[in-house]
Coordinates of C-alpha atoms in Angstrom, one line a residue:
Chain A
M35 CA -15.1 -16.0 -37.8
G36 CA -14.3 -12.3 -37.5
S37 CA -17.4 -11.6 -35.4
V38 CA -16.8 -14.6 -33.2
L39 CA -13.4 -13.4 -32.4
G40 CA -14.8 -9.9 -32.1
G41 CA -17.1 -11.2 -29.5
L42 CA -14.4 -12.8 -27.7
V43 CA -12.4 -9.6 -27.7
S44 CA -15.1 -7.8 -26.0
T45 CA -15.7 -10.4 -23.5
V46 CA -12.1 -10.4 -22.5
K47 CA -12.1 -6.5 -22.2
E48 CA -15.3 -6.4 -20.1
V49 CA -13.8 -9.3 -17.8
L50 CA -10.7 -7.3 -17.5
R51 CA -12.5 -4.1 -16.6
K52 CA -14.6 -5.9 -14.0
S53 CA -11.6 -7.6 -12.6
V54 CA -9.7 -4.5 -12.0
I55 CA -12.7 -2.5 -10.5
T56 CA -13.6 -5.5 -8.1
A57 CA -10.0 -5.8 -7.1
V58 CA -9.4 -2.2 -6.1
T59 CA -12.6 -1.7 -4.3
R60 CA -12.2 -4.8 -1.6
V61 CA -9.9 -7.4 -0.3
P62 CA -10.3 -10.9 -1.2
K63 CA -12.1 -13.2 1.2
D64 CA -9.0 -15.1 2.4
V65 CA -7.5 -11.7 3.4
W66 CA -10.7 -10.4 5.1
E67 CA -11.1 -13.6 7.1
A68 CA -7.6 -13.4 8.3
L69 CA -8.0 -9.8 9.3
H70 CA -11.3 -10.6 10.9
R71 CA -9.9 -13.4 13.1
Y72 CA -7.3 -10.9 14.5
Y73 CA -9.7 -8.3 15.1
E74 CA -11.6 -10.6 17.3
V75 CA -8.5 -11.4 19.5
E76 CA -6.5 -7.9 19.5
S77 CA -7.5 -5.3 21.9
E78 CA -7.5 -1.6 22.5
L79 CA -5.5 0.5 19.7
P80 CA -4.7 -2.5 17.4
R81 CA -8.3 -3.6 17.5
R82 CA -9.6 -0.2 16.6
V83 CA -7.1 0.0 13.8
L84 CA -8.3 -3.4 12.5
E85 CA -11.8 -2.4 12.8
V86 CA -11.4 0.7 10.8
M87 CA -9.8 -1.3 8.1
L88 CA -12.6 -4.0 7.9
K89 CA -15.2 -1.0 7.7
A90 CA -13.2 0.5 5.0
V91 CA -13.4 -2.7 2.9
Y92 CA -17.1 -2.8 3.5
V93 CA -17.6 0.7 2.4
A94 CA -15.4 0.4 -0.5
S95 CA -17.1 -2.6 -1.9
R96 CA -20.6 -0.9 -1.6
S97 CA -19.5 2.4 -3.0
E98 CA -17.3 1.2 -5.7
V99 CA -14.7 3.7 -4.3
P100 CA -11.1 2.6 -4.4
L101 CA -10.3 1.0 -1.0
C102 CA -6.8 2.8 -1.2
Q103 CA -6.0 6.0 -3.2
D104 CA -3.0 4.3 -4.3
T105 CA -3.9 1.8 -6.8
G106 CA -0.4 1.0 -7.3
I107 CA 1.4 -0.5 -10.4
P108 CA -1.2 -2.5 -12.1
T109 CA 0.2 -6.0 -12.3
F110 CA -0.9 -8.8 -14.3
F111 CA 0.1 -12.5 -14.0
I112 CA -1.3 -14.3 -17.1
R113 CA -1.2 -18.0 -18.3
L114 CA -2.1 -17.9 -21.8
G115 CA -3.3 -21.3 -23.5
R116 CA -1.6 -21.8 -26.9
D117 CA -5.1 -22.5 -28.3
F118 CA -6.7 -19.4 -26.9
P119 CA -7.5 -17.2 -30.1
L120 CA -5.7 -14.0 -29.0
S121 CA -1.9 -13.5 -29.1
T122 CA 0.1 -12.0 -26.4
S123 CA 0.4 -8.8 -28.0
E124 CA -3.3 -8.4 -28.8
L125 CA -3.9 -9.3 -25.0
E126 CA -1.4 -6.7 -24.0
G127 CA -3.1 -4.1 -26.1
L128 CA -6.3 -4.8 -24.5
I129 CA -4.8 -4.5 -21.0
R130 CA -3.4 -1.2 -21.9
D131 CA -6.6 0.2 -23.3
V132 CA -8.7 -1.0 -20.1
I133 CA -6.0 0.5 -17.6
S134 CA -6.2 3.7 -19.6
E135 CA -9.9 3.8 -19.6
L136 CA -10.2 3.1 -15.8
T137 CA -7.7 5.8 -15.0
S138 CA -9.6 8.5 -16.8
E139 CA -12.8 7.1 -15.1
G140 CA -11.3 7.6 -11.7
F141 CA -10.8 4.0 -10.6
L142 CA -7.0 4.2 -10.9
R143 CA -4.8 6.8 -9.8
P144 CA -2.3 7.9 -12.5
N145 CA 1.0 6.4 -11.2
A146 CA 3.3 6.0 -14.2
V147 CA 6.2 8.5 -13.6
D148 CA 9.2 8.9 -16.0
P149 CA 12.1 8.5 -13.6
F150 CA 14.4 11.0 -15.5
T151 CA 11.8 13.8 -16.1
N152 CA 9.3 13.1 -13.2
T153 CA 6.8 13.5 -15.6
N154 CA 3.4 11.6 -14.9
S155 CA 2.1 10.1 -18.0
G156 CA -1.3 10.7 -16.7
N157 CA -2.8 7.4 -18.0
N158 CA -0.9 4.8 -16.2
L159 CA 0.9 3.8 -19.3
G160 CA 4.6 3.8 -19.9
K161 CA 7.7 1.9 -20.3
Y162 CA 7.0 -1.7 -18.4
F163 CA 4.0 0.0 -16.9
P164 CA 1.5 -1.7 -16.3
V165 CA 3.5 -4.9 -15.4
I166 CA 2.4 -7.9 -17.4
H167 CA 4.0 -11.5 -16.9
T168 CA 2.8 -13.9 -19.6
E169 CA 3.4 -17.6 -19.5
L170 CA 2.2 -19.7 -22.4
T171 CA 0.5 -23.0 -21.5
D172 CA -1.1 -25.9 -23.2
G173 CA -4.9 -25.6 -23.7
D174 CA -7.4 -23.0 -24.8
E175 CA -8.1 -21.0 -21.6
L176 CA -6.8 -17.5 -20.6
D177 CA -6.1 -17.3 -16.7
V178 CA -5.5 -13.8 -15.6
T179 CA -4.7 -12.4 -12.2
F180 CA -4.7 -8.9 -11.5
V181 CA -2.9 -7.1 -8.4
A182 CA -2.9 -3.4 -7.5
K183 CA 0.5 -3.3 -6.3
G184 CA 0.8 -0.5 -3.8
G185 CA 3.8 1.9 -3.7
G186 CA 4.0 2.0 0.1
S187 CA 4.8 -1.9 0.3
E188 CA 6.9 -1.7 -2.8
Y189 CA 9.3 0.7 -1.2
V190 CA 10.4 -1.9 1.4
S191 CA 11.0 -4.8 -1.1
Q192 CA 14.3 -6.6 -0.3
L193 CA 17.0 -8.7 -1.8
C194 CA 19.7 -10.7 0.2
M195 CA 22.5 -12.6 -1.3
V196 CA 22.9 -15.0 1.6
P197 CA 26.2 -16.9 2.2
P198 CA 25.4 -20.3 1.1
S199 CA 26.8 -21.7 4.2
K200 CA 24.3 -20.0 6.5
G201 CA 21.7 -22.0 4.7
I202 CA 17.9 -21.7 5.5
E203 CA 18.9 -20.2 8.7
G204 CA 20.5 -17.3 6.6
V205 CA 17.1 -17.0 4.8
K206 CA 15.1 -16.6 7.9
E207 CA 17.6 -14.0 9.3
C208 CA 17.2 -12.1 6.2
V209 CA 13.3 -12.1 6.2
L210 CA 13.1 -11.3 9.9
K211 CA 15.5 -8.3 9.6
S212 CA 13.7 -7.1 6.5
V213 CA 10.4 -7.2 8.5
I214 CA 11.8 -4.9 11.1
D215 CA 13.5 -2.7 8.6
A216 CA 10.1 -2.3 6.8
G217 CA 8.4 -1.6 10.3
P218 CA 5.1 0.3 9.9
K219 CA 6.1 1.5 6.2
P220 CA 4.1 -1.2 4.3
C221 CA 0.9 -0.9 6.2
P222 CA 0.9 -4.2 8.4
P223 CA -0.5 -6.7 8.9
V224 CA 1.5 -7.6 5.8
I225 CA 1.4 -10.6 3.4
I226 CA 4.9 -11.7 2.4
G227 CA 6.2 -13.5 -0.5
V228 CA 9.7 -15.0 -0.3
G229 CA 11.5 -16.2 -3.4
I230 CA 14.5 -18.4 -3.0
A231 CA 16.8 -19.3 -6.0
G232 CA 20.3 -19.3 -7.5
S233 CA 19.9 -15.9 -9.2
A234 CA 18.4 -12.6 -7.9
D235 CA 15.9 -12.4 -10.9
V236 CA 14.4 -15.8 -10.5
A237 CA 14.2 -15.1 -6.5
E238 CA 12.5 -11.9 -7.4
L239 CA 9.9 -13.3 -9.8
L240 CA 9.3 -16.3 -7.3
S241 CA 8.6 -13.9 -4.4
R242 CA 5.9 -12.2 -6.5
K243 CA 4.3 -15.7 -7.6
A244 CA 4.2 -16.6 -3.9
L245 CA 2.5 -13.5 -3.0
Y246 CA 0.0 -12.7 -5.7
L247 CA -0.9 -16.4 -6.7
R248 CA -1.3 -18.1 -3.3
R249 CA -4.1 -17.6 -0.9
V250 CA -3.8 -16.8 2.9
G251 CA -3.5 -19.9 4.7
E252 CA -2.6 -21.9 1.5
R253 CA 0.6 -23.9 2.3
H254 CA 3.3 -25.0 -0.2
R255 CA 2.7 -28.5 -1.4
E256 CA 6.2 -29.6 0.0
E257 CA 6.4 -30.3 3.5
Y258 CA 10.0 -28.6 4.2
V259 CA 8.9 -25.5 2.5
A260 CA 5.3 -25.4 4.4
K261 CA 7.2 -25.8 7.6
L262 CA 9.5 -22.8 7.0
E263 CA 6.5 -20.7 6.0
L264 CA 4.7 -21.5 9.3
E265 CA 7.9 -21.0 11.3
L266 CA 8.5 -17.5 9.5
L267 CA 4.9 -16.6 10.3
R268 CA 5.1 -17.3 13.9
E269 CA 8.4 -15.5 14.5
I270 CA 7.4 -12.6 12.5
N271 CA 4.4 -12.2 14.7
K272 CA 6.5 -12.6 17.8
L273 CA 8.3 -9.2 16.8
G274 CA 4.9 -7.6 18.0
L275 CA 4.9 -4.7 15.4
G276 CA 1.1 -5.1 15.0
P277 CA -1.3 -3.4 12.8
M278 CA 0.0 -0.1 11.2
G279 CA 3.2 -0.9 13.4
L280 CA 1.5 0.5 16.5
G281 CA 2.0 -2.8 18.3
G282 CA -0.1 -6.0 18.6
L283 CA -0.4 -9.6 17.9
V284 CA -0.5 -9.6 14.2
T285 CA 2.3 -8.2 11.9
A286 CA 1.9 -10.6 9.1
L287 CA -1.3 -12.6 7.8
D288 CA 0.8 -15.0 6.0
V289 CA 4.3 -15.8 4.4
H290 CA 4.5 -17.8 1.2
V291 CA 7.7 -19.2 -0.1
E292 CA 8.5 -20.5 -3.5
Y293 CA 12.0 -21.8 -4.5
G294 CA 14.3 -22.7 -7.3
F295 CA 17.5 -24.5 -7.3
R296 CA 20.6 -22.6 -6.3
H297 CA 24.1 -22.2 -7.6
P298 CA 27.0 -23.6 -5.2
A299 CA 28.2 -20.0 -4.6
T300 CA 24.7 -18.3 -4.4
L301 CA 21.7 -18.3 -2.3
A302 CA 19.5 -15.5 -3.4
V303 CA 16.5 -14.5 -1.3
A304 CA 14.0 -11.9 -2.4
I305 CA 11.1 -10.6 -0.3
T306 CA 8.0 -9.0 -1.6
Y307 CA 5.5 -7.3 0.6
S308 CA 1.7 -6.7 0.2
C309 CA 0.0 -4.2 2.5
W310 CA -3.0 -5.6 4.5
A311 CA -5.2 -4.3 1.4
L312 CA -4.2 -6.9 -0.9
R313 CA -6.2 -6.2 -3.9
R314 CA -6.3 -9.1 -6.3
S315 CA -8.6 -10.8 -8.8
R316 CA -8.3 -13.9 -10.7
V317 CA -10.5 -15.1 -13.7
V318 CA -10.3 -17.7 -16.4
I319 CA -11.8 -17.3 -19.8
S320 CA -12.3 -20.3 -22.2
S321 CA -12.0 -19.6 -26.0
D322 CA -15.6 -20.4 -26.4
G323 CA -16.2 -17.2 -24.2
R324 CA -17.1 -18.9 -21.0
V325 CA -15.9 -16.9 -17.9
R326 CA -15.1 -18.2 -14.3
E327 CA -14.6 -15.7 -11.7
D328 CA -12.7 -17.0 -8.6
P329 CA -15.3 -16.6 -5.9
N330 CA -12.8 -15.9 -3.3
D331 CA -12.0 -12.6 -5.1
F332 CA -15.2 -11.8 -6.7
W333 CA -17.4 -11.4 -3.6
L334 CA -19.2 -8.9 -1.3
P335 CA -17.5 -8.5 2.1
P336 CA -19.9 -8.2 5.0
W337 CA -20.1 -5.7 7.7
L338 CA -18.3 -6.4 11.0
G339 CA -19.2 -9.8 12.6
G340 CA -20.6 -11.3 9.3
G341 CA -24.1 -11.0 8.0
Chain B
M244 CA -14.2 12.9 20.3
R245 CA -11.7 15.8 20.1
V246 CA -11.7 18.0 16.8
V247 CA -8.9 20.1 16.0
K248 CA -9.7 22.8 13.7
L249 CA -7.1 23.7 11.0
P250 CA -5.2 25.7 10.3
T251 CA -4.5 26.4 13.9
N252 CA -1.9 28.2 16.1
P253 CA 1.6 26.8 17.4
K254 CA 0.1 26.2 20.9
V255 CA -2.5 23.5 19.8
I256 CA 0.0 21.8 17.5
N257 CA 2.7 21.8 20.2
E258 CA 0.4 20.5 23.0
L259 CA -0.7 17.4 21.2
R260 CA 0.6 14.2 23.0
V261 CA 1.4 10.9 21.5
G262 CA -1.5 8.3 22.0
E263 CA -4.2 11.0 21.6
V264 CA -6.9 10.2 19.0
I265 CA -8.3 13.3 17.2
Y266 CA -10.4 14.3 14.2
L267 CA -9.5 17.2 11.9
S268 CA -11.7 19.8 10.3
G269 CA -11.1 22.9 8.4
L270 CA -8.3 23.2 5.6
V271 CA -5.5 20.9 4.9
V272 CA -3.2 20.7 2.0
T273 CA -1.8 17.5 0.3
M274 CA 2.1 17.7 -0.2
R275 CA 4.2 14.7 -0.9
D276 CA 7.9 14.1 -2.1
L277 CA 8.2 16.4 -5.2
G278 CA 5.8 19.0 -3.7
K279 CA 8.0 19.3 -0.6
V280 CA 11.3 19.5 -2.6
R281 CA 9.7 22.3 -4.7
Y282 CA 8.4 24.1 -1.7
L283 CA 11.7 24.1 0.0
R284 CA 13.5 25.3 -3.1
M285 CA 11.1 28.2 -3.4
V286 CA 11.6 29.0 0.3
R287 CA 15.4 29.2 -0.3
E288 CA 15.1 31.3 -3.4
G289 CA 12.7 33.8 -1.6
K290 CA 10.0 33.2 -4.2
G291 CA 6.3 33.8 -3.5
L292 CA 4.6 30.6 -2.3
P293 CA 1.0 29.7 -3.1
I294 CA 0.4 29.1 0.6
N295 CA 2.3 29.6 3.8
I296 CA 2.0 26.2 5.5
R297 CA 3.0 27.4 8.9
C298 CA 0.4 26.0 11.4
W299 CA -1.5 24.2 8.6
G300 CA -2.4 20.4 8.3
V301 CA 0.0 18.9 5.6
F302 CA -1.6 15.7 4.3
H303 CA 0.9 13.2 3.0
A304 CA -1.4 12.1 0.2
G305 CA -2.1 11.8 -3.5
P306 CA -5.5 11.5 -4.5
I307 CA -7.7 10.1 -7.5
V308 CA -9.4 13.0 -8.7
K309 CA -12.2 13.5 -11.3
L310 CA -13.2 16.7 -13.1
R311 CA -17.1 16.8 -12.9
G312 CA -18.8 19.7 -14.4
G313 CA -15.6 22.0 -14.4
K314 CA -15.0 21.3 -10.6
Y315 CA -12.5 18.9 -9.0
V316 CA -14.0 16.0 -7.0
I317 CA -11.8 13.7 -5.0
K318 CA -12.7 10.2 -5.8
S319 CA -10.3 8.5 -3.3
I320 CA -7.8 9.9 -0.8
G321 CA -5.8 8.5 2.0
P322 CA -2.4 8.7 3.6
T323 CA 0.9 7.8 1.9
T324 CA 4.2 6.6 3.7
S325 CA 5.6 9.5 5.5
A326 CA 8.9 7.8 6.5
R327 CA 10.2 8.3 3.0
M328 CA 10.1 12.1 3.6
D329 CA 11.6 12.3 7.1
H330 CA 14.5 14.6 5.8
L331 CA 11.9 16.9 4.0
V332 CA 9.5 17.2 7.0
A333 CA 12.6 18.2 9.1
E334 CA 13.7 20.9 6.7
L335 CA 10.0 22.2 6.3
I336 CA 9.7 22.5 10.0
K337 CA 13.0 24.4 10.2
A338 CA 11.8 26.8 7.2
V339 CA 8.2 27.6 8.5
G340 CA 7.9 26.5 12.2
P341 CA 5.2 24.3 13.5
V342 CA 3.2 22.2 11.1
L343 CA 0.7 19.4 11.7
F344 CA 1.7 16.6 9.6
I345 CA -1.0 13.9 8.5
G346 CA 0.2 10.7 7.0
K347 CA 0.9 7.0 7.8
G348 CA 3.8 4.8 8.4
G349 CA 5.9 6.7 11.0
L350 CA 8.6 9.5 10.8
G351 CA 12.2 9.2 11.7
E352 CA 14.8 10.9 14.0
L353 CA 15.3 14.0 11.7
S354 CA 11.6 14.9 12.3
R355 CA 11.7 14.2 15.7
D356 CA 14.7 16.4 16.3
A357 CA 12.9 19.2 14.4
F358 CA 9.7 18.9 16.3
R359 CA 11.6 19.1 19.4
R360 CA 13.4 22.4 18.5
F361 CA 11.0 24.3 16.4
G362 CA 7.6 22.6 17.2
G363 CA 5.3 20.5 15.2
A364 CA 3.5 17.3 15.6
Y365 CA 2.5 14.1 13.5
V366 CA -0.8 12.3 13.1
E367 CA -1.5 8.9 11.6
L368 CA -4.5 7.7 9.8
V369 CA -5.0 4.0 9.1
G370 CA -3.5 3.2 5.7
G371 CA -5.6 1.6 3.0
T372 CA -8.9 3.0 4.3
A373 CA -9.4 5.8 1.7
S374 CA -13.1 4.7 1.2
L375 CA -13.8 6.0 4.7
I376 CA -11.2 8.9 4.7
T377 CA -12.7 10.3 1.5
K378 CA -16.0 10.8 3.2
A379 CA -14.5 13.4 5.3
V380 CA -13.4 15.5 2.4
K381 CA -16.1 18.1 1.5
E382 CA -14.6 20.3 -1.2
V383 CA -11.5 20.8 -3.3
V384 CA -10.7 24.5 -2.5
N385 CA -7.9 24.9 -4.7
V386 CA -5.0 23.2 -6.6
Y387 CA -1.4 24.2 -7.1
W388 CA 1.4 22.6 -9.1
L389 CA -0.7 20.1 -11.3
D390 CA 2.2 20.1 -13.5
L391 CA 3.8 17.7 -11.0
G392 CA 1.2 15.4 -11.9
V393 CA -2.1 14.6 -10.0
P394 CA -0.7 12.6 -7.0
E395 CA 2.1 15.2 -6.4
A396 CA 0.0 18.4 -6.9
L397 CA -0.8 20.6 -3.8
W398 CA -4.7 20.0 -3.3
V399 CA -6.3 22.5 -0.6
L400 CA -9.1 20.5 0.8
R401 CA -12.0 21.4 3.2
V402 CA -12.3 18.4 5.5
D403 CA -14.8 17.6 8.3
G404 CA -14.0 14.9 10.9
L405 CA -10.9 13.7 9.1
G406 CA -9.8 10.7 11.4
P407 CA -9.5 8.7 13.5
A408 CA -5.8 10.4 13.6
I409 CA -3.6 9.1 16.1
V410 CA -0.7 11.2 17.3
T411 CA 2.3 9.3 17.1
M412 CA 5.1 12.0 17.3
D413 CA 4.9 15.1 19.3
S414 CA 6.8 18.4 20.2
R415 CA 8.5 16.9 23.1
G416 CA 10.2 14.3 20.7
N417 CA 8.0 11.5 21.9
Y418 CA 7.2 8.8 19.2
L419 CA 4.4 6.3 20.1
R420 CA 6.4 3.2 18.5
D421 CA 9.4 3.8 20.5
G422 CA 8.6 0.9 23.0
V423 CA 7.2 -1.4 20.2
I424 CA 10.6 -0.9 18.1
R425 CA 12.6 -1.6 21.0
R426 CA 10.9 -4.8 21.9
A427 CA 11.0 -6.0 18.3
Y428 CA 14.8 -5.7 18.3
E429 CA 15.1 -7.7 21.6
V430 CA 12.9 -10.4 20.1
I431 CA 15.0 -10.7 16.9
K432 CA 18.2 -10.9 18.8
E433 CA 16.7 -14.0 20.6
L434 CA 15.3 -15.5 17.4
I435 CA 18.5 -15.2 15.5
R436 CA 20.9 -16.3 18.2
S437 CA 18.8 -19.7 18.8

């Protein structure tokens, strides 16, 4: 039994390593396709900017050089089956080992800084660093989504406590104003997660789930929410900030909204941004050691124009 | 394709104009938030500085670095958000004169005012394209202030053809985004009213 478990531990570790390296050296297919669609319709400077982005993705994936030097705050969203033979603390230990190893190997920049002393820990480990969200689920599978959450896009995160009387119009106003305030800082075209709830903490968490767990073009299953997402996307792109905020047709590639119920007195809206270079990978491991990589994330981006 | 050799002189920096797309060759030094704070403090205290950044290219960047055979090698480097350091850029310009800042994500009113009064310019690289930008870095010439951590240290780099670098703020106080931002505010007024 010990060696069977040992085998699974080394599988999980290998899978985590590959997931992180894959994520930081490309963008997922859904993001690439959205960028490419706009590359084909933009002109002049915005087109040139998108061209440089798409070329950088290709080169990063082939040379295994991090696409962006800021590999961000390593962030994990985990769904851990109750019958999967690893505990949350064992899994977190493995994650910390992998993050520290990949930092010394030059795949991740050491980004964990003590806010009081400004000392960089040098290995990407620190209090609440990396960020690990774990949910327990039924079944025997381990489902891991990794995101390299860059600091430039994190810097413009926003929380609005909207007067409930303003309703969804108030939500829209908050999102649109936040996009203008963010301007060129988060490296547009951005992908936006919006969380709506009664309390600030739930709104924040939902905005991250919306951003990290949904794919570009994937609409919310409820019609009202899906409609709001499309309205927000259309209006954000009307702002005309464009790639790197230098003007153009595309300011956001997509907007994802998740919600929970509110309190009569509160309407909390959290907005989380990803730069165009959304670096994500999702993989599912069964307790028998079977590994299923999401083909949308584990892929080789083509040179411009496909092929 | 215009190449600007660095370090340079005030004339070359001050004659750059917004909208120009250039490439950079020669020496640049990385410096971000904490590096600038320390640099300014040392200027104020009259302490000896590791380099005089007047007429240098100051790169808003924090690289990923590997030590290979006793030499530092840049594994990945690219621009960080300059807007965060607007006040520090303005103070540096006041302290040393013209500098060519290299970053992304724009600069604000304090830098614009300092460039106009004391000279200086700002070029932007495309954020998130470190895999391409790193190819332009030929050598790590020196490193100072590693005690600030790898991203914040001052990395002196020899670069060749670093770009495309878009001039977005110049010594006349022009900012390439002025029109884009003005239009965005007009649009949002319409959207929120309706």
